[in-house]
Amino acid sequence: AAAALAAEKRVPLWAGVSVSADLCGAVMAACTPYGQYEAAARLNLRGRYFPVFETGIGVSDHRNETTDLHYHVRAPYFRAGLDYNVAKHVNDAGRIFVGARYAFSTFNYDVDGPDLTDPYYGTTQPFRYEGLRGTNHWAEVLFGLEAKVWGVVRLGWSVRYKLRIYNKESALGNPWYVPGYGKNDTHALGGTFQVIVDISTFDKHRK
């Protein structure tokens, strides 16, 4: 234990930097009603503290089979926060993270559906709205694992609980989907599967 503590103290404050891309969100965008294309940049401080910034483009082009309402959005979102490595030895190739994020998205979206018919006069009114405005802020807590696979390449995944903090409705009401968050509810679950390029000084301190 004393040797491990001494090795950890030898890890410099600035211990590395990494960039990553999330594959899970991209698969969701291709195969489900919504998803995101996300990248992240992260600092490594003493192998324990990992300040991180995440950004992406949330996308949805979904038509409800029951109501025939069509929802379309393609807009950015942003997250910032900190991961803490709870693994016993910071020099190990594997990391175990708990973390938190603050996130927000301000976006425009479109909604259209079947024309509305006046039951009295029999006239129709198009149901088509473009450029509706939405704003959401939320917090996330996460648990994640990460492992070195080859050289500077790592793979990692996380599960996340999301809690909505602020929601600004448009004139039509709540948007169906919020970029980076998911379906617009008071809370949501999500996850990531990341390919990471990690440039670290750990190898200099393994011994």
Tab-separated table of C-alpha atoms in Angstrom:
chain	number	residue	atom	x	y	z
A	1	ALA	CA	0.000	0.000	0.000
A	2	ALA	CA	2.816	2.387	0.868
A	3	ALA	CA	4.558	1.619	-2.440
A	4	ALA	CA	1.343	2.239	-4.370
A	5	LEU	CA	0.827	5.554	-2.588
A	6	ALA	CA	4.379	6.599	-3.329
A	7	ALA	CA	3.945	5.692	-7.003
A	8	GLU	CA	0.757	7.736	-7.175
A	9	LYS	CA	2.518	10.768	-5.725
A	10	ARG	CA	5.124	10.523	-8.489
A	11	VAL	CA	2.448	10.939	-11.159
A	12	PRO	CA	2.656	14.603	-12.242
A	13	LEU	CA	-0.246	17.026	-11.917
A	14	TRP	CA	-0.443	17.254	-15.705
A	15	ALA	CA	-0.508	13.539	-16.496
A	16	GLY	CA	-1.999	13.469	-19.970
A	17	VAL	CA	-4.775	14.380	-22.363
A	18	SER	CA	-7.203	12.360	-24.449
A	19	VAL	CA	-9.797	12.749	-27.182
A	20	SER	CA	-12.633	10.334	-27.887
A	21	ALA	CA	-15.658	9.589	-30.039
A	22	ASP	CA	-18.872	7.887	-28.946
A	23	LEU	CA	-19.995	4.946	-31.078
A	24	CYS	CA	-23.209	4.247	-29.172
A	25	GLY	CA	-24.836	7.547	-30.131
A	26	ALA	CA	-23.879	7.116	-33.782
A	27	VAL	CA	-25.467	3.647	-33.890
A	28	MET	CA	-28.608	5.076	-32.262
A	29	ALA	CA	-28.759	7.849	-34.873
A	30	ALA	CA	-28.605	5.242	-37.649
A	31	CYS	CA	-30.983	2.648	-36.170
A	32	THR	CA	-33.431	4.390	-33.793
A	33	PRO	CA	-35.698	7.484	-33.866
A	34	TYR	CA	-32.945	9.655	-32.354
A	35	GLY	CA	-29.244	9.687	-31.579
A	36	GLN	CA	-26.122	11.839	-31.562
A	37	TYR	CA	-22.649	12.240	-32.973
A	38	GLU	CA	-20.392	13.082	-30.037
A	39	ALA	CA	-16.742	13.818	-29.323
A	40	ALA	CA	-14.952	14.652	-26.078
A	41	ALA	CA	-11.692	16.108	-24.819
A	42	ARG	CA	-10.333	15.257	-21.372
A	43	LEU	CA	-7.441	16.224	-19.125
A	44	ASN	CA	-5.672	13.798	-16.786
A	45	LEU	CA	-4.644	15.258	-13.423
A	46	ARG	CA	-2.535	12.854	-11.322
A	47	GLY	CA	-4.419	9.884	-12.741
A	48	ARG	CA	-7.358	10.603	-10.412
A	49	TYR	CA	-9.128	13.712	-11.684
A	50	PHE	CA	-10.316	14.030	-15.271
A	51	PRO	CA	-11.936	17.338	-16.254
A	52	VAL	CA	-13.895	16.689	-19.452
A	53	PHE	CA	-15.748	18.616	-22.145
A	54	GLU	CA	-18.209	16.832	-24.431
A	55	THR	CA	-20.024	18.204	-27.448
A	56	GLY	CA	-22.095	16.736	-30.211
A	57	ILE	CA	-24.918	17.038	-32.703
A	58	GLY	CA	-28.240	15.514	-31.655
A	59	VAL	CA	-30.457	14.312	-34.505
A	60	SER	CA	-33.996	13.042	-34.908
A	61	ASP	CA	-36.220	12.543	-37.960
A	62	HIS	CA	-39.132	10.632	-36.497
A	63	ARG	CA	-42.755	10.100	-37.520
A	64	ASN	CA	-45.204	8.715	-34.973
A	65	GLU	CA	-47.122	5.840	-36.564
A	66	THR	CA	-50.208	6.486	-34.425
A	67	THR	CA	-50.569	10.277	-34.681
A	68	ASP	CA	-48.648	10.740	-37.973
A	69	LEU	CA	-46.784	13.637	-36.365
A	70	HIS	CA	-43.302	14.192	-37.769
A	71	TYR	CA	-40.504	15.647	-35.625
A	72	HIS	CA	-37.188	16.859	-37.045
A	73	VAL	CA	-34.155	18.359	-35.298
A	74	ARG	CA	-30.421	18.565	-35.875
A	75	ALA	CA	-28.691	20.747	-33.287
A	76	PRO	CA	-25.639	20.934	-31.001
A	77	TYR	CA	-25.363	20.262	-27.285
A	78	PHE	CA	-22.588	20.765	-24.740
A	79	ARG	CA	-21.505	19.095	-21.493
A	80	ALA	CA	-18.750	19.897	-19.001
A	81	GLY	CA	-17.806	18.065	-15.840
A	82	LEU	CA	-15.356	15.878	-13.948
A	83	ASP	CA	-14.624	12.150	-13.743
A	84	TYR	CA	-12.901	10.658	-10.708
A	85	ASN	CA	-10.896	7.440	-11.030
A	86	VAL	CA	-11.792	5.216	-8.066
A	87	ALA	CA	-9.475	2.360	-9.108
A	88	LYS	CA	-7.048	1.353	-6.362
A	89	HIS	CA	-3.944	2.038	-8.462
A	90	VAL	CA	-3.890	5.034	-10.794
A	91	ASN	CA	-1.058	3.456	-12.809
A	92	ASP	CA	-3.140	0.462	-13.899
A	93	ALA	CA	-4.208	0.095	-17.521
A	94	GLY	CA	-7.854	-0.004	-16.397
A	95	ARG	CA	-9.821	2.851	-14.865
A	96	ILE	CA	-13.085	2.946	-12.946
A	97	PHE	CA	-14.921	6.265	-13.072
A	98	VAL	CA	-17.659	8.054	-11.219
A	99	GLY	CA	-18.483	11.471	-12.582
A	100	ALA	CA	-20.869	14.366	-13.039
A	101	ARG	CA	-21.833	16.682	-15.889
A	102	TYR	CA	-23.671	19.934	-16.455
A	103	ALA	CA	-25.226	20.059	-19.924
A	104	PHE	CA	-27.397	22.266	-22.098
A	105	SER	CA	-28.820	22.579	-25.588
A	106	THR	CA	-30.559	25.483	-27.306
A	107	PHE	CA	-32.072	24.334	-30.580
A	108	ASN	CA	-34.606	24.841	-33.363
A	109	TYR	CA	-36.923	22.037	-34.439
A	110	ASP	CA	-39.742	21.354	-36.906
A	111	VAL	CA	-43.079	19.589	-36.386
A	112	ASP	CA	-45.686	18.703	-38.999
A	113	GLY	CA	-48.663	16.401	-39.281
A	114	PRO	CA	-52.060	15.903	-40.904
A	115	ASP	CA	-53.999	19.065	-41.732
A	116	LEU	CA	-56.511	20.224	-39.117
A	117	THR	CA	-60.154	20.351	-40.214
A	118	ASP	CA	-62.664	22.772	-38.703
A	119	PRO	CA	-65.693	20.601	-37.756
A	120	TYR	CA	-68.116	23.496	-38.255
A	121	TYR	CA	-66.947	25.193	-41.438
A	122	GLY	CA	-65.173	22.207	-42.977
A	123	THR	CA	-62.088	24.253	-43.787
A	124	THR	CA	-58.582	22.868	-43.336
A	125	GLN	CA	-55.566	24.402	-41.672
A	126	PRO	CA	-52.054	23.095	-42.397
A	127	PHE	CA	-50.282	21.668	-39.346
A	128	ARG	CA	-46.705	22.604	-40.117
A	129	TYR	CA	-44.369	24.515	-37.811
A	130	GLU	CA	-40.747	25.283	-38.591
A	131	GLY	CA	-38.032	26.870	-36.479
A	132	LEU	CA	-39.667	26.276	-33.098
A	133	ARG	CA	-37.266	27.133	-30.282
A	134	GLY	CA	-36.355	24.930	-27.335
A	135	THR	CA	-33.862	25.243	-24.480
A	136	ASN	CA	-32.941	22.582	-21.944
A	137	HIS	CA	-30.406	22.357	-19.124
A	138	TRP	CA	-29.741	19.144	-17.248
A	139	ALA	CA	-27.338	17.364	-14.877
A	140	GLU	CA	-25.822	13.900	-15.289
A	141	VAL	CA	-24.185	11.439	-12.932
A	142	LEU	CA	-22.315	8.477	-14.372
A	143	PHE	CA	-20.410	5.281	-13.776
A	144	GLY	CA	-17.865	4.112	-16.322
A	145	LEU	CA	-15.083	1.652	-17.078
A	146	GLU	CA	-12.101	2.122	-19.365
A	147	ALA	CA	-9.309	-0.194	-20.516
A	148	LYS	CA	-6.175	0.095	-22.600
A	149	VAL	CA	-6.334	-2.096	-25.707
A	150	TRP	CA	-3.238	-1.138	-27.716
A	151	GLY	CA	-0.694	1.669	-27.515
A	152	VAL	CA	-2.529	4.941	-26.945
A	153	VAL	CA	-5.921	3.417	-27.852
A	154	ARG	CA	-8.478	2.731	-25.133
A	155	LEU	CA	-12.086	1.603	-25.042
A	156	GLY	CA	-14.547	2.842	-22.467
A	157	TRP	CA	-18.221	2.830	-21.653
A	158	SER	CA	-20.481	4.663	-19.251
A	159	VAL	CA	-24.064	4.562	-17.988
A	160	ARG	CA	-25.671	7.879	-17.107
A	161	TYR	CA	-28.641	9.162	-15.163
A	162	LYS	CA	-29.901	12.510	-16.444
A	163	LEU	CA	-32.048	14.961	-14.495
A	164	ARG	CA	-33.671	17.897	-16.254
A	165	ILE	CA	-33.005	21.241	-14.546
A	166	TYR	CA	-34.673	23.703	-16.915
A	167	ASN	CA	-37.027	23.311	-19.848
A	168	LYS	CA	-38.289	26.170	-22.012
A	169	GLU	CA	-41.313	25.258	-24.078
A	170	SER	CA	-42.096	26.629	-27.510
A	171	ALA	CA	-45.505	28.023	-28.463
A	172	LEU	CA	-46.476	24.463	-29.468
A	173	GLY	CA	-45.374	22.869	-26.185
A	174	ASN	CA	-42.486	20.577	-25.294
A	175	PRO	CA	-40.212	19.224	-28.037
A	176	TRP	CA	-40.354	15.431	-28.369
A	177	TYR	CA	-36.563	15.014	-28.250
A	178	VAL	CA	-33.772	17.172	-26.790
A	179	PRO	CA	-30.321	16.901	-28.442
A	180	GLY	CA	-27.884	15.130	-26.123
A	181	TYR	CA	-30.566	14.388	-23.532
A	182	GLY	CA	-33.144	12.096	-25.096
A	183	LYS	CA	-36.919	12.092	-24.918
A	184	ASN	CA	-38.064	15.241	-23.152
A	185	ASP	CA	-39.003	13.978	-19.694
A	186	THR	CA	-37.979	15.033	-16.190
A	187	HIS	CA	-35.282	12.342	-16.168
A	188	ALA	CA	-33.629	9.946	-18.603
A	189	LEU	CA	-31.071	7.157	-18.824
A	190	GLY	CA	-28.265	7.048	-21.366
A	191	GLY	CA	-24.876	5.587	-22.095
A	192	THR	CA	-21.747	5.841	-24.199
A	193	PHE	CA	-19.264	3.471	-25.801
A	194	GLN	CA	-16.097	5.375	-26.613
A	195	VAL	CA	-12.976	4.891	-28.666
A	196	ILE	CA	-10.289	6.936	-26.922
A	197	VAL	CA	-6.887	8.191	-27.972
A	198	ASP	CA	-5.051	8.726	-24.691
A	199	ILE	CA	-1.655	10.410	-24.486
A	200	SER	CA	-0.418	9.765	-20.968
A	201	THR	CA	2.768	9.897	-18.911
A	202	PHE	CA	1.757	6.849	-16.853
A	203	ASP	CA	4.213	4.516	-18.521
A	204	LYS	CA	7.051	6.544	-17.042
A	205	HIS	CA	5.823	5.831	-13.542
A	206	ARG	CA	4.695	2.200	-13.617
A	207	LYS	CA	7.803	1.121	-11.774
